[in-house]
Tab-separated table of C-alpha atoms in Angstrom:
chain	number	residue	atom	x	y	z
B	1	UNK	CA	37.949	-40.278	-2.859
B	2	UNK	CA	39.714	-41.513	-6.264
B	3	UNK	CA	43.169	-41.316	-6.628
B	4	UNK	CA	44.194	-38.734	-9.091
B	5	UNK	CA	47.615	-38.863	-11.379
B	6	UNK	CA	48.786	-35.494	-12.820
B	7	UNK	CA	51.771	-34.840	-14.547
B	8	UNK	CA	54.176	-32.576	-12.242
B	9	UNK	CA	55.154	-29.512	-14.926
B	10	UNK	CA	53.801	-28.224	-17.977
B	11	UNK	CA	54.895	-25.053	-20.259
B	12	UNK	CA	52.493	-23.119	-22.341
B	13	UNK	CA	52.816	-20.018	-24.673
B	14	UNK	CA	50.810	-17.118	-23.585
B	15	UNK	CA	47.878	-17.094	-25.947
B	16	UNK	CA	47.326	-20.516	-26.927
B	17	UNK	CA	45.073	-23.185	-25.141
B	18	UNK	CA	46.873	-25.244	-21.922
B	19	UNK	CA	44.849	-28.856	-22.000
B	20	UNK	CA	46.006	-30.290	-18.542
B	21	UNK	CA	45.337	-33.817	-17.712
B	22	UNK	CA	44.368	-36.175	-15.262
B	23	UNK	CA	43.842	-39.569	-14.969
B	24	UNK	CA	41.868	-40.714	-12.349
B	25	UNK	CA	40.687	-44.512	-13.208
B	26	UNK	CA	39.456	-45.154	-9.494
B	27	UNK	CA	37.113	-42.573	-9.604
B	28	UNK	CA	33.312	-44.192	-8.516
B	29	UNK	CA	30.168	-43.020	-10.645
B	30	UNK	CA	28.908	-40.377	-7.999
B	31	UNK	CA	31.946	-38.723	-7.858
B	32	UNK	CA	32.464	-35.637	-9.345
B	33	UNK	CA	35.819	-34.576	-11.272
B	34	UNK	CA	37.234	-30.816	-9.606
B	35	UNK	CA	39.610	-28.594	-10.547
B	36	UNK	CA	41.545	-25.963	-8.570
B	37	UNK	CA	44.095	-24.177	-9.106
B	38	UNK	CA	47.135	-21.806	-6.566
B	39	UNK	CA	48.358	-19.124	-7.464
B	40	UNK	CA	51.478	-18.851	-5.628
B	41	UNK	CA	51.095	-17.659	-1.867
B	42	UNK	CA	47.272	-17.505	-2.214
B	43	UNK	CA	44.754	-20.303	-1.406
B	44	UNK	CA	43.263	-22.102	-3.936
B	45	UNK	CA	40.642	-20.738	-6.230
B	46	UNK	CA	37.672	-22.966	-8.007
B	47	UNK	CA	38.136	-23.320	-11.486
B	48	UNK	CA	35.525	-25.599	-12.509
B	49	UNK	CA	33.776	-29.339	-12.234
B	50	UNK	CA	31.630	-32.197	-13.711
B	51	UNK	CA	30.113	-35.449	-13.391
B	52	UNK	CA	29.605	-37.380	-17.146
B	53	UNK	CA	28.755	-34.257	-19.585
B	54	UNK	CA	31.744	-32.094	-21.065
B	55	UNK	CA	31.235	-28.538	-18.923
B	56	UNK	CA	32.704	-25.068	-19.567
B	57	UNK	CA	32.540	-21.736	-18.080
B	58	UNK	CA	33.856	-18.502	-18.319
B	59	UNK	CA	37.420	-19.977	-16.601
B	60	UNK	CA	37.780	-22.968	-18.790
B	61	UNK	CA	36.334	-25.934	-19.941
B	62	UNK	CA	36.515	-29.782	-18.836
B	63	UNK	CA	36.122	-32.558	-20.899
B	64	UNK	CA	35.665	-36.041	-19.035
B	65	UNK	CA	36.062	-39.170	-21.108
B	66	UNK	CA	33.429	-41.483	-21.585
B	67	UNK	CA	34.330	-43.966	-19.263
B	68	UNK	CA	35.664	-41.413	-16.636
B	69	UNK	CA	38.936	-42.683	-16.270
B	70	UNK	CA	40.733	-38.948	-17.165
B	71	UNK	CA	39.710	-35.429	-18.070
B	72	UNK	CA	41.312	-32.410	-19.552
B	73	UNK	CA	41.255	-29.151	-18.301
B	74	UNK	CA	41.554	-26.474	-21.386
B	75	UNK	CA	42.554	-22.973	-20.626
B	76	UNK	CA	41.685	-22.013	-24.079
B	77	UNK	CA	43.875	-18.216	-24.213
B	78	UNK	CA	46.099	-19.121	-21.387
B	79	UNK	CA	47.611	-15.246	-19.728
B	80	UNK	CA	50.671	-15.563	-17.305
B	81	UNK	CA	48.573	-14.930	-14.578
B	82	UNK	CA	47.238	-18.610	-15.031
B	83	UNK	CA	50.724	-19.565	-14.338
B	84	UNK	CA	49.672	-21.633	-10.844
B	85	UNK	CA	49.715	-25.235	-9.531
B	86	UNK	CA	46.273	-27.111	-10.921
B	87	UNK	CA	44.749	-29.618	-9.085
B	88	UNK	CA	42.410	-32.154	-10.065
B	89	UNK	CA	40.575	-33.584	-7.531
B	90	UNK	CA	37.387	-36.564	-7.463
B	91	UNK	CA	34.434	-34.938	-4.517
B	92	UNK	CA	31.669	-36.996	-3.421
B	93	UNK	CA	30.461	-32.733	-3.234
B	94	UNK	CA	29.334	-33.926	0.640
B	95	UNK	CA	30.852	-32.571	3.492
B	96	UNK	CA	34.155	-33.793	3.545
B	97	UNK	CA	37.254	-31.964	2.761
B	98	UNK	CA	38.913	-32.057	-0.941
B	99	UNK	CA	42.612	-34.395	-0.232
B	100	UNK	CA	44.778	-32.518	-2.493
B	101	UNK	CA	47.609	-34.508	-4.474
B	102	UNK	CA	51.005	-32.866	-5.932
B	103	UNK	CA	48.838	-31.419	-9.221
B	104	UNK	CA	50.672	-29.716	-12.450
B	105	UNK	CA	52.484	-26.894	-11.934
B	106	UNK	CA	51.352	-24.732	-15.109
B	107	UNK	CA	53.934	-22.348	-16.548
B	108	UNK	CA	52.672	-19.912	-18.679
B	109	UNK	CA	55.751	-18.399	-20.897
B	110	UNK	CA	55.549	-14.764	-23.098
T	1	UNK	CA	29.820	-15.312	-4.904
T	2	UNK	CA	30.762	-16.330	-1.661
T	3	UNK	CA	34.149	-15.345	0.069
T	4	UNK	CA	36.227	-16.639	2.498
T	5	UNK	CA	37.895	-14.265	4.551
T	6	UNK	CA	41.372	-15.246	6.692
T	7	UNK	CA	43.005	-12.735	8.790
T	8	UNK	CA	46.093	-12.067	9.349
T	9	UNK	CA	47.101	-12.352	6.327
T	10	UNK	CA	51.010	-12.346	7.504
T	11	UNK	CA	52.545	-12.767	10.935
T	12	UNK	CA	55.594	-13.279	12.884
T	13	UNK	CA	55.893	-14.256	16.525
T	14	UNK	CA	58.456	-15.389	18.500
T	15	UNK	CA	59.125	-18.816	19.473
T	16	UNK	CA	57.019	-19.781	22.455
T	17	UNK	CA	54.030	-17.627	22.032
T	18	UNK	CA	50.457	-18.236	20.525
T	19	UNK	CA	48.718	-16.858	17.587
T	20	UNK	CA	45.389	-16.785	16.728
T	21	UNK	CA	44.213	-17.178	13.168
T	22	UNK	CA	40.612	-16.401	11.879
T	23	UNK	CA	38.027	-17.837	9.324
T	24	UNK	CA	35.366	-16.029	7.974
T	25	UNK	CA	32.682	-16.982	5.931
T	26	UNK	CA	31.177	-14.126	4.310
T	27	UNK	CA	28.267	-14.146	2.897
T	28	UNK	CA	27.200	-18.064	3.568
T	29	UNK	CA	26.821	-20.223	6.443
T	30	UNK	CA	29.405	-23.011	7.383
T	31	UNK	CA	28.989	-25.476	9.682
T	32	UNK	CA	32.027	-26.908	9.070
T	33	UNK	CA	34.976	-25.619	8.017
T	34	UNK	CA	38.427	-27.291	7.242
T	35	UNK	CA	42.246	-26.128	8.091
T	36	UNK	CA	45.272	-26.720	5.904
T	37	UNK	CA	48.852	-25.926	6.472
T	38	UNK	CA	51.240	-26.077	3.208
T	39	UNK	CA	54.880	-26.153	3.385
T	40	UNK	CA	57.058	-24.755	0.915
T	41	UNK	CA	56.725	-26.480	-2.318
T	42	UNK	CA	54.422	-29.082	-1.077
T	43	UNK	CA	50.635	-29.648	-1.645
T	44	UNK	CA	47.776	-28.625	0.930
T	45	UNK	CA	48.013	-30.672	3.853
T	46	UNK	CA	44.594	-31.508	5.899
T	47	UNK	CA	45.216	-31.009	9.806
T	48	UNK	CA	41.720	-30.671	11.010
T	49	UNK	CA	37.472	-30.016	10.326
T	50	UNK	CA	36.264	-27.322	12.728
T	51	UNK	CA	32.604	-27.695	13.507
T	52	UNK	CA	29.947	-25.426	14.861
T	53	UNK	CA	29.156	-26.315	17.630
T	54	UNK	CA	30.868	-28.991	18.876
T	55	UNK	CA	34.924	-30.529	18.716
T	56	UNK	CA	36.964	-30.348	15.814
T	57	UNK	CA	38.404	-33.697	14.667
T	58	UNK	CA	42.056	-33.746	14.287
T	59	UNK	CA	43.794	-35.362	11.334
T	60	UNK	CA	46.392	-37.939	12.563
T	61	UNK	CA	49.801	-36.698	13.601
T	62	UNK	CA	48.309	-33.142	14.439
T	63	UNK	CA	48.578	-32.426	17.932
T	64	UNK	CA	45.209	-31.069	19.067
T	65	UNK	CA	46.485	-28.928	22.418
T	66	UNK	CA	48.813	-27.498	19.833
T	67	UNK	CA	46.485	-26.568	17.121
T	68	UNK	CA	43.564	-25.129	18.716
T	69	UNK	CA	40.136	-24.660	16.995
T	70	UNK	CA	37.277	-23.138	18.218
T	71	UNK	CA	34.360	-22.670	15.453
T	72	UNK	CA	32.021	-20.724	17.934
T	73	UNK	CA	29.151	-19.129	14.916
T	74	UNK	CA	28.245	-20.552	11.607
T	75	UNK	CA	30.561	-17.576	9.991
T	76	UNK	CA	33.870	-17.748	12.130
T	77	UNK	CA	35.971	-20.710	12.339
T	78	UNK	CA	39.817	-19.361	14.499
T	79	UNK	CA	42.712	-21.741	14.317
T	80	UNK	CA	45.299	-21.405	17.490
T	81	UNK	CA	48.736	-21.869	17.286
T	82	UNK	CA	49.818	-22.579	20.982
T	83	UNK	CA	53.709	-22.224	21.962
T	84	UNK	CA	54.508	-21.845	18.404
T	85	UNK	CA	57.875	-23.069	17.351
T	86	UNK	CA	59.856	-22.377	14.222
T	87	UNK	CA	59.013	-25.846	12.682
T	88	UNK	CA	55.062	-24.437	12.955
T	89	UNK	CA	56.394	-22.325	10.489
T	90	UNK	CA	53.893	-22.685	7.066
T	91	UNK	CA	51.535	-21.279	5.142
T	92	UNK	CA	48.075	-21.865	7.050
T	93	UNK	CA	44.741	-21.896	4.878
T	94	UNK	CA	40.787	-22.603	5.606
T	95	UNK	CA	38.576	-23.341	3.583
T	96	UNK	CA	34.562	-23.918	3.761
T	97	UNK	CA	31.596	-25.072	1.068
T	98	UNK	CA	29.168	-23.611	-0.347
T	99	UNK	CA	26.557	-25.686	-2.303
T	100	UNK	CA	29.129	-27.578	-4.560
T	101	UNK	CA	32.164	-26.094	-4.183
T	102	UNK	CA	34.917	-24.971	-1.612
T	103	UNK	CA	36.091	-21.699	-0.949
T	104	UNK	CA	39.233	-20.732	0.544
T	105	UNK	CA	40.998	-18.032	2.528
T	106	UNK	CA	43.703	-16.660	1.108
T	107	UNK	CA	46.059	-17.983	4.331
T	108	UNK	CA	48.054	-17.044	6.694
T	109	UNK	CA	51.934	-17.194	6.648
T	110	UNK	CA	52.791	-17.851	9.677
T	111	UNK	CA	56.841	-17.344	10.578
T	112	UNK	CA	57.719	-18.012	14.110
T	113	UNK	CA	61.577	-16.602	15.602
């Protein structure tokens, strides 16, 4: 699984778009890029994922560099109930388990 | 979509005794399913992957007669804490896939007296 680097803390203002990002320059080319994110006491929740192509659903959207050495995850109208620790994580999408690292710790101010 | 389901949600026990801690997959089958145990202000740690069918494989440094796992149907995965002591203490979670993505239970904080 590639090693991922996230930056520990970030601070958004309710309403406009969080962009969290992640390196992760070991990732191999059948490895997809996954985010998660917990909310605090809860397990963690599936926000979204991708391979090559830029992806978006009704969470967020993900936009993976050409080379596939980082990605952004954009909240675009981040709420303070997205206030939670995001993970990025590379999957092979097999059957073994997602390692989590430390991921960003997203707090969403009014 | 598909749910996992982990029950208790919240337990205390004293020190000494065991507690029993289920998985449920809801509405999809899992042949395997993975515990976690989180301590406060720390990532998701992996301790073991419960199979169907046969013995779960234990991560290193997790004591297998400790942590037991029995993962007896394709929908129920339980997670044993044997002669629980306060440092078991932590916020358990499982977690299973479905197609291309993992689910998780919403854990189990376990608090042991």
């Amino acid at each position: 699984d590639a090693k991922t680097t996230q930056p520990p803390s970030m601070d958004c203002a309710e309403g406009r778009a969080a962009n969290l990002p992640c390196n992760h320059s070991t990732i191999s080319g059948n490895e997809y890029v996954y985010w998660y994110r917990q909310i605090h006491s809860q397990g963690p929740q599936y926000i979204i994922h991708g391979l090559k192509n830029n992806e978006t659903n009704e969470m967020a959207s993900l936009i993976i560099t050409e080379d596939r050495k980082s990605s952004t995850l954009i909240l675009p109208h981040a709420t303070l109930r997205d206030t939670a620790v995001y993970y990025c994580i590379g999957d092979l999408a097999g059957n073994t388990p997602l390692v989590f690292g430390k991921g960003t710790r997203l707090s969403v101010i009014a | 979509g598909a749910v996992v389901s982990q029950h208790p949600s919240r337990v205390i026990c004293k020190s000494g005794t065991s507690v029993k801690i289920e998985c449920r997959s809801l509405d999809f089958q899992a042949t395997t399913m993975f515990w976690y145990r989180q301590f406060p202000k720390k990532s998701l740690m992996l301790m073991a992957t419960s199979n169907e069918g046969s013995k779960a494989t234990y991560e290193q440094g997790v004591e297998k007669d400790k942590f037991l796992i029995n993962h007896a149907s394709l929908t129920l995965s339980t997670l044993t804490v044997t002669s629980a002591h306060p440092e078991d203490s932590s916020f358990y979670i499982c977690s299973a896939r479905e197609l291309k993505r993992f689910h998780f239970g919403n854990g189990t904080r376990l608090t042991v007296t």
